[in-house]
Amino acid sequence: MKKLIYLITMVFAISACTTDFEETNTNPYQLSGKSLQEDFNHVGAFYPSMLSQIFGNQIDHNLTNVTFSQHLATPTPFVGGVNNTTFYIRWNGYWAREYDNVMAPAEQVIEIAQEGGYTVFVEWANLIKIISMSRVTTYYGPIIYTNYGSTENALYDDEETLYTAFFVDLDRIIAEFKANSDYPGLKNFDASFDGDVSKWARYANSLRLQLAMRISKVAPAMAKAEGEKALADSAGLIESNDDNFNISLYGAKFHPAQIAFEWGDTRMSATMESILIGYKDNRIEKFFSPVEDMSLVSDHPDWPYKGIRNGAEIVAKDDRLSFSTLNPEFNEPAKVTKRKVMSADEVHFLKAEAALREWAGSGGAAMAQTHYEAGVRASFALWGAGGVDDYLADNTSLPIDYNDPVAPGTVNDFTNQITNTVAWDESASNEVKLEKIITQKWIAAYTNEMEAWVDYRRTGYPKLPPVYQNSSNSDWGVVPAGESIKRMPFVQTEREGNATGVADATQKLGGPDEINTRLWWDTGAPNF
């Protein structure tokens, strides 16, 4: 009984607020004591709450992976301009969000589901744990997964152990879903796939392919085996936008829109401006709003969009509030009701890279172009953008140089370093082809930037400009000039409450607990 009361409390708890940084999550599943015993409510009601926590708020999402991947940038000089965006860590909250709001309730609900024999619910919770932890590890490296809940001061998994555990768990999860594809129990709690277990199996298989590609340079044999398993599995992959995995916002506003329109703390990035305008990419109007002041875009008036350089030198917030914000539809909860976690474009790009790497089931190198172009087409279709045929045929356009019209002289300006066009060139090297794939994958990742930050660290693509203001120092580790942040440091609550675990994790990290220490899969070695 105490477990059940705890779970009910977890579902409806409101996260503690921090001024200007927290979002409030609402849950439409209002339960009475009677209904808890009907229609799987006593287990199922907790899943929307867990899923709603996968994306972080401003602290642990917008001011970390979103800015590190250079999709959005801030006009606000937080803490005098010395903050996460300039590589001095002020906020580091994703660990607590995921362990408190996903791992803890998942473990509790798994216990209840196991006691009742609800095996599909058990594996659904286990999948949600992998979704969460596979993202958390991209921040920190070693994390607590296999030892979670086992001791007061749990030891972290090294990353090889962690990914091995993910793959073993996915074997069991996918097998359970495939064996119970017509199971009706999830429907009332599943705003992503309306209770279709076969679609959850398809997503789990696609997640396997994503994780396999992530480790392709550091553990090529394991990556190939797991990637080929995903490509061959009868569950299939997400290859149509109809099968995309989205998480419902449960009536809340898309959080980056709140940051942009209510707080004025985020805008289009200069890198997005450079790449989208240079490539004549019609998705730009679906992503962002044009500026009203045409003096800001005198260098490209036909494309009236202006971004902010990531890690810019910023004096006052008001200086750049007139730069391009998000498309206003993002600010309408009735129109934007969900946020993508994995879409068909990403899977096609994964298959394109798998083809370059000659993984069985990908079609081999000869199919890389087919998968690449399918990825671009899927993204254009998802956003309702036109002109994809001309876009894919363009073998001359390149990203443009960036000029900050507010800053004096050349402050915040950068010269584009990308020399690769959109059009596929079958005679090009695998390195050139990979750059095309990852650059398009980066664009398509808009609104779910986590893997874009992973790919940039893993492959070096796209060729992003360095931050203009690098405030890193010995407090959190120095990022050399021209380089980018590699990870987030372990959180202070763990340093204080689990010092033994953090010390062990630092050994497993293979370097100091600093922001310039590479994660396991970020080898810095050649891509081929």
Coordinates of C-alpha atoms in Angstrom, one line a residue:
M1 CA 0.0 0.0 0.0
K2 CA 2.8 2.4 0.8
K3 CA 4.3 1.8 -2.7
L4 CA 1.0 2.7 -4.3
I5 CA 0.7 5.9 -2.3
Y6 CA 4.2 6.8 -3.2
L7 CA 3.6 6.3 -6.9
I8 CA 0.4 8.3 -6.9
T9 CA 2.3 11.1 -5.2
M10 CA 5.1 10.9 -7.8
V11 CA 2.7 11.2 -10.7
F12 CA 1.1 14.4 -9.6
A13 CA 4.0 16.1 -7.9
I14 CA 4.8 19.5 -9.2
S15 CA 8.5 20.0 -9.7
A16 CA 10.2 22.7 -7.6
C17 CA 10.5 26.0 -9.4
T18 CA 13.5 28.2 -10.1
T19 CA 12.6 31.7 -11.3
D20 CA 12.6 32.0 -15.1
F21 CA 14.0 28.6 -15.6
E22 CA 11.5 25.9 -14.7
E23 CA 8.6 24.6 -16.7
T24 CA 5.4 23.3 -15.1
N25 CA 4.2 19.9 -16.3
T26 CA 0.5 19.1 -16.2
N27 CA -0.9 15.7 -16.3
P28 CA -4.4 15.1 -17.6
Y29 CA -4.8 11.7 -16.0
Q30 CA -6.9 12.4 -12.9
L31 CA -7.5 9.2 -10.9
S32 CA -10.1 8.3 -8.4
G33 CA -9.5 5.5 -5.9
K34 CA -12.0 3.3 -7.8
S35 CA -10.5 3.9 -11.2
L36 CA -7.1 2.9 -9.9
Q37 CA -8.2 -0.6 -9.9
E38 CA -9.8 -0.5 -13.4
D39 CA -8.3 -0.5 -16.9
F40 CA -4.7 -0.9 -15.7
N41 CA -4.8 2.5 -14.0
H42 CA -2.9 1.4 -10.9
V43 CA 0.2 0.8 -13.1
G44 CA -0.4 2.8 -16.3
A45 CA -1.2 6.2 -14.8
F46 CA 2.5 6.9 -14.1
Y47 CA 3.9 6.6 -17.6
P48 CA 2.8 10.0 -19.0
S49 CA 4.5 11.6 -16.0
M50 CA 7.8 9.8 -16.6
L51 CA 7.8 10.5 -20.4
S52 CA 7.0 14.2 -19.8
Q53 CA 10.4 14.5 -18.0
I54 CA 12.6 13.3 -20.9
F55 CA 13.2 16.8 -22.1
G56 CA 14.7 19.2 -19.7
N57 CA 13.9 22.8 -19.0
Q58 CA 16.0 25.9 -19.7
I59 CA 18.7 25.0 -17.3
D60 CA 19.4 21.4 -18.3
H61 CA 18.4 21.5 -22.0
N62 CA 18.3 24.9 -23.6
L63 CA 21.5 26.1 -21.9
T64 CA 23.4 22.9 -22.5
N65 CA 22.9 20.6 -25.5
V66 CA 20.8 23.1 -27.5
T67 CA 23.5 25.7 -27.3
F68 CA 26.4 23.3 -27.5
S69 CA 24.9 21.9 -30.8
Q70 CA 24.3 25.5 -31.9
H71 CA 20.7 25.3 -32.9
L72 CA 19.5 28.2 -30.7
A73 CA 21.5 30.9 -28.9
T74 CA 20.7 33.4 -26.2
P75 CA 20.6 37.2 -26.4
T76 CA 20.9 37.3 -22.6
P77 CA 24.3 37.9 -20.8
F78 CA 23.5 35.6 -17.9
V79 CA 25.9 36.2 -14.9
G80 CA 27.7 38.9 -16.8
G81 CA 28.0 36.7 -19.9
V82 CA 30.1 34.0 -18.1
N83 CA 27.9 30.9 -18.1
N84 CA 27.3 27.6 -19.8
T85 CA 27.1 29.2 -23.3
T86 CA 30.6 30.5 -22.9
F87 CA 31.9 27.3 -21.3
Y88 CA 31.7 28.2 -17.6
I89 CA 29.3 25.9 -15.9
R90 CA 26.6 27.7 -13.9
W91 CA 23.7 25.2 -14.3
N92 CA 23.8 21.4 -14.4
G93 CA 20.4 20.0 -13.6
Y94 CA 19.6 17.2 -16.0
W95 CA 21.0 14.5 -13.7
A96 CA 18.5 15.3 -10.9
R97 CA 15.6 15.7 -13.3
E98 CA 16.0 12.2 -14.8
Y99 CA 16.9 10.3 -11.6
D100 CA 14.2 11.9 -9.6
N101 CA 11.4 11.9 -12.2
V102 CA 12.2 8.9 -14.4
M103 CA 14.5 6.4 -12.7
A104 CA 12.9 6.5 -9.2
P105 CA 9.3 6.2 -10.3
A106 CA 10.2 3.6 -13.0
E107 CA 11.8 1.4 -10.4
Q108 CA 8.7 1.7 -8.2
V109 CA 6.2 1.0 -10.9
I110 CA 8.2 -2.0 -12.2
E111 CA 7.9 -3.5 -8.8
I112 CA 4.1 -3.1 -8.8
A113 CA 3.8 -4.3 -12.4
Q114 CA 6.0 -7.4 -11.7
E115 CA 3.8 -8.3 -8.7
G116 CA 0.7 -8.1 -10.9
G117 CA 2.2 -10.0 -13.8
Y118 CA 2.0 -7.0 -16.2
T119 CA 5.1 -7.9 -18.2
V120 CA 4.5 -5.4 -21.0
F121 CA 4.2 -2.6 -18.5
V122 CA 7.5 -3.8 -16.9
E123 CA 9.4 -3.6 -20.2
W124 CA 7.7 -0.3 -21.1
A125 CA 9.2 1.2 -17.9
N126 CA 12.5 -0.4 -18.7
L127 CA 12.5 1.2 -22.2
I128 CA 11.7 4.6 -20.6
K129 CA 14.7 4.1 -18.3
I130 CA 16.9 3.5 -21.4
I131 CA 15.5 6.5 -23.2
S132 CA 16.4 8.7 -20.2
M133 CA 19.7 7.2 -19.3
S134 CA 21.0 7.0 -22.9
R135 CA 20.5 10.8 -22.9
V136 CA 22.0 11.5 -19.4
T137 CA 25.2 9.6 -20.3
T138 CA 25.7 12.0 -23.3
Y139 CA 26.2 14.7 -20.7
Y140 CA 28.3 13.0 -18.1
G141 CA 29.8 9.7 -19.4
P142 CA 29.7 7.1 -16.6
I143 CA 26.3 7.1 -14.8
I144 CA 24.4 4.9 -12.3
Y145 CA 22.3 2.3 -14.2
T146 CA 23.0 -1.3 -13.4
N147 CA 23.6 -0.4 -9.8
Y148 CA 20.7 2.0 -9.4
G149 CA 19.0 1.5 -6.1
S150 CA 21.3 -1.3 -4.9
T151 CA 23.4 0.6 -2.4
E152 CA 23.3 4.0 -0.6
N153 CA 26.4 5.1 -2.4
A154 CA 26.0 3.4 -5.8
L155 CA 28.9 2.9 -8.1
Y156 CA 28.7 4.3 -11.7
D157 CA 28.9 2.1 -14.8
D158 CA 31.7 2.7 -17.1
E159 CA 30.4 3.5 -20.5
E160 CA 31.2 0.2 -22.1
T161 CA 29.3 -1.6 -19.4
L162 CA 26.5 0.8 -19.7
Y163 CA 26.0 0.4 -23.5
T164 CA 26.3 -3.4 -23.1
A165 CA 23.6 -3.3 -20.5
F166 CA 21.4 -1.1 -22.8
F167 CA 21.7 -3.6 -25.6
V168 CA 20.9 -6.6 -23.3
D169 CA 17.9 -4.8 -22.0
L170 CA 16.7 -3.9 -25.5
D171 CA 16.9 -7.6 -26.5
R172 CA 14.4 -8.5 -23.7
I173 CA 12.2 -5.4 -24.3
I174 CA 11.9 -5.9 -28.0
A175 CA 11.2 -9.6 -27.6
E176 CA 8.4 -8.9 -25.1
F177 CA 6.8 -6.2 -27.3
K178 CA 6.9 -8.5 -30.4
A179 CA 5.3 -11.3 -28.5
N180 CA 2.5 -9.1 -27.2
S181 CA 1.9 -6.8 -30.2
D182 CA -1.9 -6.8 -29.6
Y183 CA -1.7 -6.1 -25.9
P184 CA -4.4 -3.6 -25.0
G185 CA -3.2 -2.3 -21.7
L186 CA -1.1 0.7 -22.8
K187 CA -3.7 2.5 -24.8
N188 CA -5.2 4.8 -22.1
F189 CA -1.7 6.0 -21.0
D190 CA 0.1 6.2 -24.3
A191 CA -0.1 9.6 -26.1
S192 CA 2.8 8.6 -28.3
F193 CA 1.6 5.5 -30.1
D194 CA -2.0 5.2 -28.8
G195 CA -1.1 1.8 -27.2
D196 CA 0.3 0.2 -30.3
V197 CA 3.0 -2.1 -28.9
S198 CA 4.4 -2.9 -32.3
K199 CA 5.3 0.8 -32.8
W200 CA 7.0 0.8 -29.4
A201 CA 9.0 -2.2 -30.7
R202 CA 9.9 -0.3 -33.8
Y203 CA 11.1 2.6 -31.8
A204 CA 13.1 0.4 -29.5
N205 CA 14.8 -1.2 -32.5
S206 CA 15.5 2.3 -33.9
L207 CA 17.0 3.3 -30.6
R208 CA 19.3 0.3 -30.8
L209 CA 20.5 1.5 -34.2
Q210 CA 21.1 5.0 -32.8
L211 CA 23.1 3.7 -29.8
A212 CA 25.1 1.3 -32.1
M213 CA 26.1 4.2 -34.3
R214 CA 27.0 6.3 -31.3
I215 CA 29.7 3.8 -30.3
S216 CA 30.8 2.9 -33.9
K217 CA 34.3 4.4 -33.6
V218 CA 35.2 3.2 -30.1
A219 CA 33.7 -0.3 -30.3
P220 CA 33.3 -1.1 -34.0
A221 CA 32.6 -4.8 -33.5
M222 CA 29.9 -4.3 -30.9
A223 CA 28.4 -1.4 -32.9
K224 CA 28.3 -3.4 -36.1
A225 CA 26.7 -6.4 -34.4
E226 CA 24.1 -4.4 -32.7
G227 CA 23.5 -2.2 -35.7
E228 CA 23.0 -5.2 -38.0
K229 CA 20.7 -6.7 -35.4
A230 CA 18.5 -3.6 -35.6
L231 CA 18.6 -3.5 -39.4
A232 CA 17.5 -7.2 -39.6
D233 CA 15.0 -7.3 -36.8
S234 CA 11.4 -8.1 -37.8
A235 CA 10.1 -5.3 -35.6
G236 CA 11.3 -2.9 -38.2
L237 CA 12.5 0.7 -37.9
I238 CA 10.9 4.1 -37.9
E239 CA 11.1 4.9 -41.6
S240 CA 7.9 6.8 -42.1
N241 CA 6.8 10.0 -40.4
D242 CA 3.6 8.2 -39.4
D243 CA 5.7 6.1 -37.0
N244 CA 7.7 8.9 -35.5
F245 CA 8.2 8.8 -31.7
N246 CA 6.9 12.0 -30.2
I247 CA 6.2 12.8 -26.6
S248 CA 3.0 14.7 -25.8
L249 CA 3.3 18.1 -24.1
Y250 CA 0.2 17.1 -22.1
G251 CA -1.4 20.6 -22.7
A252 CA 1.7 22.5 -21.7
K253 CA 3.5 25.0 -24.0
F254 CA 6.5 23.9 -26.0
H255 CA 9.1 24.9 -23.5
P256 CA 11.6 26.6 -25.9
A257 CA 8.6 28.8 -27.0
Q258 CA 8.2 29.9 -23.4
I259 CA 11.9 30.7 -23.2
A260 CA 11.7 32.6 -26.5
F261 CA 8.3 34.5 -26.3
E262 CA 7.7 34.9 -22.6
W263 CA 11.3 35.4 -21.3
G264 CA 13.1 36.5 -24.4
D265 CA 16.1 34.3 -23.6
T266 CA 16.5 32.3 -26.8
R267 CA 16.8 33.1 -30.5
M268 CA 17.9 31.5 -33.8
S269 CA 21.6 30.7 -33.8
A270 CA 24.1 32.3 -36.2
T271 CA 25.0 28.8 -37.3
M272 CA 21.5 28.1 -38.3
E273 CA 21.5 31.4 -40.2
S274 CA 24.7 30.5 -42.0
I275 CA 23.7 27.0 -43.0
L276 CA 20.0 27.3 -43.8
I277 CA 20.4 30.6 -45.8
G278 CA 23.6 29.4 -47.5
Y279 CA 21.9 26.2 -48.6
K280 CA 18.6 28.0 -49.5
D281 CA 16.8 25.7 -47.1
N282 CA 13.0 26.3 -47.1
R283 CA 12.7 24.7 -43.7
I284 CA 14.0 28.0 -42.3
E285 CA 10.5 29.6 -42.4
K286 CA 9.1 26.6 -40.5
F287 CA 11.8 26.9 -37.8
F288 CA 12.1 30.6 -37.3
S289 CA 10.5 34.1 -37.7
P290 CA 11.8 36.7 -40.2
V291 CA 13.1 39.9 -38.7
E292 CA 11.1 43.1 -39.1
D293 CA 14.2 45.4 -39.2
M294 CA 15.7 44.8 -42.6
S295 CA 18.9 46.6 -41.6
L296 CA 19.8 43.5 -39.7
V297 CA 20.0 41.4 -42.9
S298 CA 21.5 43.8 -45.4
D299 CA 23.9 41.1 -46.5
H300 CA 21.0 38.7 -47.5
P301 CA 17.7 40.7 -47.7
D302 CA 16.0 37.9 -49.7
W303 CA 16.4 35.7 -46.6
P304 CA 15.4 38.0 -43.7
Y305 CA 16.6 35.9 -40.8
K306 CA 19.2 36.8 -38.3
G307 CA 20.8 34.6 -35.6
I308 CA 23.0 35.1 -32.6
R309 CA 26.5 33.5 -32.4
N310 CA 26.8 30.8 -29.7
G311 CA 29.1 32.0 -27.0
A312 CA 28.8 35.6 -28.3
E313 CA 30.1 38.6 -26.5
I314 CA 26.9 40.2 -25.3
V315 CA 26.6 43.5 -23.5
A316 CA 22.8 43.9 -23.1
K317 CA 19.8 41.6 -23.7
D318 CA 17.8 44.2 -25.6
D319 CA 20.5 44.5 -28.3
R320 CA 19.4 41.3 -30.0
L321 CA 15.8 40.7 -29.0
S322 CA 14.9 41.9 -32.6
F323 CA 16.8 38.9 -34.1
S324 CA 14.8 35.9 -35.4
T325 CA 12.8 34.1 -32.8
L326 CA 11.0 30.7 -33.2
N327 CA 8.2 30.4 -35.7
P328 CA 5.2 31.8 -33.8
E329 CA 3.3 28.5 -34.2
F330 CA 5.5 27.0 -31.5
N331 CA 3.9 29.5 -29.1
E332 CA 0.4 28.0 -29.7
P333 CA -0.2 24.9 -27.5
A334 CA -3.2 24.0 -29.8
K335 CA -0.8 23.6 -32.7
V336 CA 2.3 22.3 -31.1
T337 CA 1.1 19.4 -28.9
K338 CA 4.2 17.1 -29.0
R339 CA 7.9 17.0 -29.3
K340 CA 9.9 14.5 -31.3
V341 CA 12.3 12.1 -29.8
M342 CA 13.1 10.0 -32.9
S343 CA 11.8 10.6 -36.4
A344 CA 12.1 8.9 -39.8
D345 CA 14.8 11.4 -41.0
E346 CA 17.2 10.3 -38.3
V347 CA 16.7 6.6 -39.0
H348 CA 17.4 7.2 -42.7
F349 CA 20.6 9.1 -41.9
L350 CA 21.6 6.3 -39.6
K351 CA 21.1 3.9 -42.4
A352 CA 23.1 6.1 -44.7
E353 CA 26.1 6.1 -42.3
A354 CA 25.6 2.3 -41.8
A355 CA 25.8 1.9 -45.5
L356 CA 29.1 3.8 -45.6
R357 CA 30.3 1.5 -42.8
E358 CA 29.2 -1.6 -44.8
W359 CA 26.9 -2.9 -42.1
A360 CA 24.8 -5.8 -43.4
G361 CA 21.2 -4.8 -44.0
S362 CA 22.0 -1.3 -45.0
G363 CA 22.5 -2.1 -48.7
G364 CA 26.2 -1.2 -48.6
A365 CA 27.9 1.9 -49.9
A366 CA 25.8 1.9 -53.0
M367 CA 22.7 2.6 -51.0
A368 CA 24.2 5.5 -48.9
Q369 CA 22.8 8.1 -51.4
T370 CA 19.3 6.6 -51.3
H371 CA 19.2 6.7 -47.5
Y372 CA 20.7 10.2 -47.4
E373 CA 18.1 11.6 -49.8
A374 CA 15.3 9.7 -48.0
G375 CA 16.4 11.4 -44.8
V376 CA 16.3 14.9 -46.3
R377 CA 12.9 14.2 -47.9
A378 CA 11.5 12.9 -44.7
S379 CA 12.6 16.0 -42.8
F380 CA 11.1 18.4 -45.5
A381 CA 7.9 16.5 -45.4
L382 CA 7.7 16.5 -41.6
W383 CA 8.0 20.3 -41.6
G384 CA 5.8 20.9 -44.6
A385 CA 8.6 22.6 -46.5
G386 CA 8.7 22.8 -50.3
G387 CA 11.5 22.6 -52.9
V388 CA 13.2 19.4 -51.8
D389 CA 14.1 18.3 -55.3
D390 CA 16.0 21.5 -56.1
Y391 CA 17.6 21.4 -52.7
L392 CA 18.9 17.9 -53.2
A393 CA 20.2 18.7 -56.7
D394 CA 22.1 21.9 -55.5
N395 CA 25.8 21.3 -56.0
T396 CA 27.0 24.9 -55.7
S397 CA 25.4 26.6 -52.7
L398 CA 27.4 26.8 -49.4
P399 CA 26.8 28.2 -46.0
I400 CA 27.5 31.9 -45.7
D401 CA 29.8 33.9 -43.5
Y402 CA 28.2 35.5 -40.4
N403 CA 28.1 39.2 -39.5
D404 CA 26.7 40.4 -36.2
P405 CA 25.1 43.8 -37.1
V406 CA 25.0 44.9 -33.5
A407 CA 28.6 44.3 -32.3
P408 CA 31.4 46.6 -33.3
G409 CA 33.9 45.6 -36.0
T410 CA 34.3 41.9 -36.3
V411 CA 33.2 41.0 -32.8
N412 CA 31.1 37.8 -33.0
D413 CA 31.5 37.5 -36.7
F414 CA 32.8 34.2 -38.2
T415 CA 33.8 32.8 -41.6
N416 CA 32.0 29.7 -42.7
Q417 CA 34.2 26.5 -42.7
I418 CA 31.8 24.2 -44.5
T419 CA 32.9 23.4 -48.1
N420 CA 30.5 20.6 -48.8
T421 CA 27.3 21.1 -50.8
V422 CA 24.0 19.4 -50.4
A423 CA 24.0 17.4 -53.6
W424 CA 25.3 13.8 -53.3
D425 CA 28.6 13.1 -55.1
E426 CA 29.1 9.4 -55.5
S427 CA 32.7 9.9 -56.5
A428 CA 33.6 11.7 -53.2
S429 CA 35.4 10.0 -50.3
N430 CA 33.5 8.4 -47.4
E431 CA 34.6 11.4 -45.3
V432 CA 33.0 13.9 -47.6
K433 CA 29.8 11.7 -47.8
L434 CA 29.7 11.4 -44.0
E435 CA 30.0 15.2 -43.6
K436 CA 26.9 15.6 -45.9
I437 CA 25.0 13.0 -43.9
I438 CA 25.8 14.5 -40.5
T439 CA 25.2 18.1 -41.6
Q440 CA 21.7 17.2 -42.9
K441 CA 21.1 15.1 -39.8
W442 CA 22.1 18.2 -37.7
I443 CA 19.5 20.4 -39.5
A444 CA 16.8 17.8 -39.2
A445 CA 17.4 17.4 -35.4
Y446 CA 15.9 20.8 -34.8
T447 CA 13.7 20.6 -31.5
N448 CA 15.6 17.5 -30.4
E449 CA 19.2 18.5 -30.3
M450 CA 20.7 15.9 -28.0
E451 CA 22.0 13.6 -30.7
A452 CA 23.2 16.5 -32.8
W453 CA 25.6 17.4 -29.9
V454 CA 26.6 13.7 -29.8
D455 CA 27.3 13.6 -33.6
Y456 CA 29.3 16.8 -33.5
R457 CA 31.6 15.4 -30.8
R458 CA 31.7 11.9 -32.4
T459 CA 32.4 12.9 -36.0
G460 CA 33.4 16.6 -36.0
Y461 CA 30.5 17.5 -38.2
P462 CA 29.0 19.9 -39.0
K463 CA 32.0 22.2 -39.0
L464 CA 30.6 24.5 -36.3
P465 CA 32.2 27.8 -35.5
P466 CA 33.9 28.0 -32.1
V467 CA 32.4 30.2 -29.4
Y468 CA 33.5 33.8 -29.7
Q469 CA 33.9 34.2 -25.9
N470 CA 35.5 31.2 -24.2
S471 CA 35.2 31.7 -20.4
S472 CA 36.4 28.2 -19.4
N473 CA 39.0 28.1 -16.7
S474 CA 40.5 25.7 -14.1
D475 CA 37.2 25.7 -12.1
W476 CA 35.6 23.3 -14.5
G477 CA 38.4 22.7 -16.9
V478 CA 39.8 24.6 -19.8
V479 CA 38.5 24.2 -23.4
P480 CA 41.3 25.1 -25.7
A481 CA 40.7 28.0 -28.1
G482 CA 38.9 26.8 -31.3
E483 CA 37.6 23.7 -29.6
S484 CA 34.2 22.9 -28.0
I485 CA 32.9 21.6 -24.7
K486 CA 33.1 17.7 -24.5
R487 CA 30.8 17.0 -21.5
M488 CA 29.2 18.3 -18.3
P489 CA 30.9 17.7 -14.9
F490 CA 29.4 15.3 -12.4
V491 CA 26.8 17.1 -10.3
Q492 CA 27.5 18.7 -6.9
T493 CA 24.9 16.6 -5.1
E494 CA 26.7 13.5 -6.1
R495 CA 30.1 14.9 -5.3
E496 CA 28.8 15.6 -1.8
G497 CA 26.5 12.7 -1.2
N498 CA 28.3 9.9 -3.2
A499 CA 31.9 10.9 -3.1
T500 CA 33.1 7.3 -3.4
G501 CA 30.9 6.8 -6.5
V502 CA 32.1 10.0 -8.2
A503 CA 35.8 9.2 -7.5
D504 CA 35.3 5.8 -9.0
A505 CA 33.4 7.3 -12.0
T506 CA 36.2 9.7 -12.6
Q507 CA 38.6 6.8 -12.9
K508 CA 36.2 5.1 -15.3
L509 CA 35.9 8.4 -17.3
G510 CA 39.6 8.1 -18.1
G511 CA 40.4 11.7 -17.4
P512 CA 39.6 14.5 -15.0
D513 CA 36.0 15.4 -14.1
E514 CA 36.3 18.4 -16.4
I515 CA 34.4 19.7 -19.4
N516 CA 37.2 19.0 -21.9
T517 CA 37.5 15.3 -21.1
R518 CA 36.2 13.2 -23.9
L519 CA 33.5 10.6 -23.4
W520 CA 34.2 7.0 -24.3
W521 CA 32.7 7.1 -27.8
D522 CA 34.2 10.5 -28.6
T523 CA 37.6 9.2 -29.6
G524 CA 38.9 12.1 -31.6
A525 CA 40.2 9.5 -34.1
P526 CA 39.5 9.5 -37.8
N527 CA 36.0 8.6 -38.8
F528 CA 37.1 5.8 -41.2

